[in-house]
């Protein structure tokens, strides 16, 4: 599900953004770096969180535009709450079979920078109402969250948040991060299927150990929408340390994810 978001509009529901240097949320916009409290801007005032990184509403610069590939760069400058200089590069490569997105983050600072990456794609299948699609996510664990969407505990999946055998989108409603994905595989696969057998798979490198599933009932123009968000760490990782990585000076982190349809 994609929209045409011009320079004078904000993507609905975070559609298609690439959160960096953290996905989802940081509670109160506060975290601790080397014993000192850091205070980020509160970009989700209704819940009091710093939300979806520092590039959500920043324009990316095209560094390459080809027939089947586009490379974009966004720059994160040192600021209060995050005193690091990073460059986020996104390469979109399209073939007849699939779309592959490579996300790279490079640390231009003189000290190691904590980070996590994510993506926020919404998925659908042609003209099939999203509520009639079945979502399968092979995750054994899910995070309970508080009223501000901040994780409070990691528990075994159950009820409508057990997606291992597939659940119809119209029968579920939540906004939750999952983990406990199959280990030892070359990539994780999350599958959306139509009643007629057509599917669309969001796959991700093993570095994306987490996937956030958001069932939206407020997406413009549809009764339901589903975002399947690969992430290298869950919400509030700057405080919990869960999935958090550190990027050494001059180092680049790279990971891929993609969308593979089967519509024959």
Short mmCIF file of C-alpha atoms in Angstrom, two decimals:
data_model
loop_
_atom_site.label_atom_id
_atom_site.label_comp_id
_atom_site.label_asym_id
_atom_site.label_seq_id
_atom_site.Cartn_x
_atom_site.Cartn_y
_atom_site.Cartn_z
CA UNK A 1 0.00 0.00 0.00
CA UNK A 2 1.69 3.17 -1.14
CA UNK A 3 0.58 6.74 -1.42
CA UNK A 4 1.81 9.66 -3.44
CA UNK A 5 3.27 11.90 -0.78
CA UNK A 6 4.36 15.23 -2.20
CA UNK A 7 6.67 17.78 -0.60
CA UNK A 8 3.67 19.55 0.88
CA UNK A 9 2.17 16.54 2.67
CA UNK A 10 3.01 14.14 5.49
CA UNK A 11 2.85 10.37 4.79
CA UNK A 12 -0.20 8.91 6.49
CA UNK A 13 0.56 6.62 9.40
CA UNK A 14 4.30 6.78 8.77
CA UNK A 15 3.80 5.01 5.44
CA UNK A 16 7.04 3.92 3.74
CA UNK A 17 9.36 5.88 6.04
CA UNK A 18 12.74 4.40 7.06
CA UNK A 19 13.24 5.12 10.77
CA UNK A 20 16.85 5.85 11.80
CA UNK A 21 18.73 5.90 14.14
CA UNK A 22 15.92 4.19 16.03
CA UNK A 23 12.59 2.65 14.98
CA UNK A 24 9.30 3.14 16.77
CA UNK A 25 9.55 5.09 20.06
CA UNK A 26 11.76 6.26 22.92
CA UNK A 27 9.78 6.85 26.13
CA UNK A 28 9.72 10.52 27.17
CA UNK A 29 12.46 11.16 24.58
CA UNK A 30 14.97 10.41 27.35
CA UNK A 31 17.88 7.97 27.53
CA UNK A 32 21.33 7.80 29.12
CA UNK A 33 24.66 8.06 27.30
CA UNK A 34 27.86 7.49 29.29
CA UNK A 35 26.05 8.40 32.51
CA UNK A 36 24.50 11.59 31.13
CA UNK A 37 20.80 11.98 30.42
CA UNK A 38 19.93 12.78 26.82
CA UNK A 39 16.70 14.58 25.93
CA UNK A 40 15.29 14.20 22.43
CA UNK A 41 12.52 16.29 20.94
CA UNK A 42 9.06 14.92 21.69
CA UNK A 43 7.69 14.16 18.22
CA UNK A 44 4.65 12.23 19.40
CA UNK A 45 3.07 14.78 21.77
CA UNK A 46 -0.09 12.74 22.37
CA UNK A 47 1.96 9.96 24.00
CA UNK A 48 5.01 11.92 25.10
CA UNK A 49 7.53 9.96 23.02
CA UNK A 50 10.34 10.60 20.56
CA UNK A 51 8.99 8.71 17.59
CA UNK A 52 10.44 6.95 14.52
CA UNK A 53 13.95 8.39 14.53
CA UNK A 54 15.38 11.65 13.25
CA UNK A 55 14.67 11.43 9.50
CA UNK A 56 10.90 10.91 9.46
CA UNK A 57 10.16 14.31 7.91
CA UNK A 58 13.57 14.97 6.38
CA UNK A 59 14.04 15.00 2.62
CA UNK A 60 16.48 12.45 1.22
CA UNK A 61 18.98 13.45 -1.48
CA UNK A 62 19.05 11.30 -4.65
CA UNK A 63 22.62 10.17 -5.33
CA UNK A 64 21.74 7.75 -8.14
CA UNK A 65 18.63 7.35 -10.28
CA UNK A 66 18.59 4.51 -12.79
CA UNK A 67 16.00 2.56 -14.73
CA UNK A 68 15.64 -0.07 -12.00
CA UNK A 69 17.48 1.41 -9.03
CA UNK A 70 17.31 4.54 -6.90
CA UNK A 71 19.79 5.45 -4.17
CA UNK A 72 18.82 8.06 -1.57
CA UNK A 73 20.78 9.58 1.31
CA UNK A 74 19.60 11.30 4.47
CA UNK A 75 21.99 12.94 6.93
CA UNK A 76 21.64 13.00 10.71
CA UNK A 77 23.54 15.87 12.30
CA UNK A 78 24.57 16.11 15.97
CA UNK A 79 21.76 17.59 18.06
CA UNK A 80 20.48 17.68 21.61
CA UNK A 81 19.51 14.16 22.62
CA UNK A 82 21.66 12.52 19.94
CA UNK A 83 25.19 13.98 19.60
CA UNK A 84 26.28 11.95 16.57
CA UNK A 85 26.80 12.54 12.85
CA UNK A 86 25.47 9.73 10.65
CA UNK A 87 24.47 9.15 7.03
CA UNK A 88 21.59 6.84 6.17
CA UNK A 89 21.62 5.46 2.62
CA UNK A 90 18.70 3.56 1.10
CA UNK A 91 18.99 1.65 -2.15
CA UNK A 92 15.75 0.57 -3.85
CA UNK A 93 16.33 -2.10 -6.52
CA UNK A 94 13.40 -3.32 -8.60
CA UNK A 95 13.30 -6.46 -10.76
CA UNK A 96 10.40 -8.24 -12.41
CA UNK A 97 10.24 -10.51 -9.37
CA UNK A 98 10.62 -8.21 -6.37
CA UNK A 99 11.67 -4.99 -4.68
CA UNK A 100 14.85 -5.11 -2.57
CA UNK A 101 15.72 -2.33 -0.14
CA UNK A 102 19.24 -2.05 1.28
CA UNK A 103 19.63 0.23 4.28
CA UNK A 104 23.11 1.43 5.25
CA UNK A 105 24.08 3.59 8.20
CA UNK A 106 27.57 5.16 8.40
CA UNK A 107 29.01 6.82 11.48
CA UNK A 108 30.90 10.01 10.67
CA UNK A 109 31.44 10.84 14.35
CA UNK A 110 34.61 10.43 16.38
CA UNK A 111 32.87 8.17 18.91
CA UNK A 112 30.69 5.05 18.71
CA UNK A 113 27.00 5.74 18.10
CA UNK A 114 24.11 3.62 19.41
CA UNK A 115 21.53 2.84 16.75
CA UNK A 116 18.79 0.63 15.39
CA UNK A 117 17.11 0.62 11.98
CA UNK A 118 13.62 -0.12 10.76
CA UNK A 119 11.17 0.29 7.91
CA UNK A 120 7.46 1.09 7.85
CA UNK A 121 5.82 -0.43 4.73
CA UNK A 122 2.09 -1.08 4.48
CA UNK A 123 1.10 -4.16 2.47
CA UNK A 124 -1.95 -5.04 0.41
CA UNK A 125 -2.90 -7.25 -2.53
CA UNK A 126 -4.47 -5.47 -5.48
CA UNK A 127 -8.20 -4.92 -5.02
CA UNK A 128 -8.71 -7.42 -2.18
CA UNK A 129 -10.02 -5.66 0.96
CA UNK A 130 -7.24 -5.78 3.52
CA UNK A 131 -9.54 -7.19 6.18
CA UNK A 132 -9.96 -10.33 4.03
CA UNK A 133 -6.21 -11.00 3.86
CA UNK A 134 -4.46 -13.50 6.16
CA UNK A 135 -1.18 -12.52 7.83
CA UNK A 136 1.37 -15.15 8.89
CA UNK A 137 4.32 -14.19 11.10
CA UNK A 138 6.44 -17.03 12.51
CA UNK A 139 7.19 -15.29 15.80
CA UNK A 140 7.14 -17.12 19.14
CA UNK A 141 7.25 -13.99 21.30
CA UNK A 142 5.51 -10.64 21.46
CA UNK A 143 5.97 -7.57 23.65
CA UNK A 144 3.21 -6.33 25.91
CA UNK A 145 3.04 -2.54 25.79
CA UNK A 146 1.67 0.19 28.01
CA UNK A 147 -0.81 2.92 27.10
CA UNK A 148 2.01 4.86 25.38
CA UNK A 149 3.03 1.90 23.16
CA UNK A 150 6.23 1.30 25.15
CA UNK A 151 7.16 -2.38 25.71
CA UNK A 152 6.76 -3.62 29.28
CA UNK A 153 7.37 -7.38 28.98
CA UNK A 154 8.22 -10.07 26.45
CA UNK A 155 5.74 -12.97 26.50
CA UNK A 156 4.81 -16.03 24.46
CA UNK A 157 2.40 -15.26 21.63
CA UNK A 158 -1.23 -16.16 22.30
CA UNK A 159 -4.75 -15.30 21.20
CA UNK A 160 -5.04 -12.88 18.32
CA UNK A 161 -1.32 -12.07 18.61
CA UNK A 162 -0.37 -15.62 17.65
CA UNK A 163 0.15 -15.28 13.90
CA UNK A 164 2.10 -18.48 13.31
CA UNK A 165 -0.82 -20.27 11.65
CA UNK A 166 -2.11 -17.10 9.99
CA UNK A 167 -4.91 -14.77 11.06
CA UNK A 168 -7.42 -12.79 9.05
CA UNK A 169 -6.70 -9.06 9.31
CA UNK A 170 -10.38 -8.29 9.91
CA UNK A 171 -10.31 -10.42 13.06
CA UNK A 172 -7.33 -8.78 14.76
CA UNK A 173 -6.40 -5.31 15.94
CA UNK A 174 -3.16 -4.42 17.70
CA UNK A 175 0.08 -2.44 17.46
CA UNK A 176 2.77 -4.82 18.72
CA UNK A 177 6.44 -5.77 18.25
CA UNK A 178 7.23 -9.46 17.77
CA UNK A 179 10.42 -11.49 18.06
CA UNK A 180 11.47 -15.09 18.55
CA UNK A 181 11.67 -15.51 14.78
CA UNK A 182 13.08 -18.77 13.34
CA UNK A 183 16.85 -18.98 13.82
CA UNK A 184 19.33 -20.42 11.35
CA UNK A 185 17.44 -19.28 8.25
CA UNK A 186 18.90 -17.01 5.58
CA UNK A 187 16.04 -14.57 6.03
CA UNK A 188 12.78 -14.00 7.88
CA UNK A 189 9.54 -14.11 5.88
CA UNK A 190 6.21 -12.54 6.80
CA UNK A 191 3.37 -13.48 4.44
CA UNK A 192 0.09 -11.78 3.55
CA UNK A 193 -2.28 -14.05 1.60
CA UNK A 194 -5.51 -13.49 -0.32
CA UNK A 195 -8.39 -15.99 -0.35
CA UNK A 196 -7.56 -16.89 -3.98
CA UNK A 197 -3.99 -17.94 -3.09
CA UNK A 198 -2.13 -14.82 -4.14
CA UNK A 199 0.52 -13.71 -1.64
CA UNK A 200 2.94 -10.93 -0.89
CA UNK A 201 5.95 -11.71 1.29
CA UNK A 202 7.95 -9.18 3.23
CA UNK A 203 11.37 -10.78 3.78
CA UNK A 204 14.23 -9.43 5.84
CA UNK A 205 17.84 -10.26 6.66
CA UNK A 206 18.47 -11.98 10.04
CA UNK A 207 19.65 -8.61 11.40
CA UNK A 208 15.97 -7.65 11.48
CA UNK A 209 15.29 -9.83 14.53
CA UNK A 210 12.06 -7.98 15.28
CA UNK A 211 8.94 -7.19 13.31
CA UNK A 212 6.28 -4.71 14.36
CA UNK A 213 2.75 -5.38 13.18
CA UNK A 214 0.35 -2.44 13.17
CA UNK A 215 -3.29 -3.04 12.28
CA UNK A 216 -4.62 0.43 11.50
CA UNK A 217 -8.31 1.33 11.50
CA UNK A 218 -7.61 5.00 10.73
CA UNK A 219 -5.59 4.78 7.49
CA UNK A 220 -7.14 7.17 4.94
CA UNK A 221 -9.51 5.63 2.40
CA UNK A 222 -9.68 2.08 3.77
CA UNK A 223 -11.36 0.39 6.71
CA UNK A 224 -8.17 -1.44 7.67
CA UNK A 225 -4.51 -1.32 6.75
CA UNK A 226 -1.59 -3.43 7.88
CA UNK A 227 1.99 -2.27 8.37
CA UNK A 228 4.59 -5.04 8.64
CA UNK A 229 7.73 -3.33 9.93
CA UNK A 230 11.13 -5.09 9.99
CA UNK A 231 13.30 -3.71 12.80
CA UNK A 232 16.73 -4.45 14.24
CA UNK A 233 15.45 -3.50 17.71
CA UNK A 234 12.06 -2.92 19.32
CA UNK A 235 10.70 0.33 20.73
CA UNK A 236 12.62 1.98 23.58
CA UNK A 237 15.83 0.08 22.82
CA UNK A 238 17.92 3.12 23.83
CA UNK A 239 16.69 2.52 27.39
CA UNK A 240 16.41 -1.26 27.54
CA UNK A 241 19.38 -2.18 25.35
CA UNK A 242 17.28 -4.85 23.63
CA UNK A 243 18.64 -5.28 20.08
CA UNK A 244 20.66 -2.06 20.34
CA UNK A 245 23.88 -1.90 18.33
CA UNK A 246 26.82 0.49 18.39
CA UNK A 247 28.49 1.77 15.27
CA UNK A 248 32.21 2.52 15.54
CA UNK A 249 33.66 5.69 13.99
CA UNK A 250 33.84 5.26 10.21
CA UNK A 251 31.91 1.98 10.34
CA UNK A 252 28.94 1.15 8.11
CA UNK A 253 26.09 -1.17 9.04
CA UNK A 254 24.08 -2.70 6.19
CA UNK A 255 20.96 -4.88 6.08
CA UNK A 256 18.36 -5.75 3.45
CA UNK A 257 14.67 -6.41 3.26
CA UNK A 258 12.29 -6.79 0.35
CA UNK A 259 8.78 -7.33 -0.97
CA UNK A 260 8.14 -10.42 -3.05
CA UNK A 261 4.69 -10.88 -4.66
CA UNK A 262 3.27 -14.14 -5.96
CA UNK A 263 0.24 -13.10 -7.96
CA UNK A 264 0.03 -15.74 -10.68
#
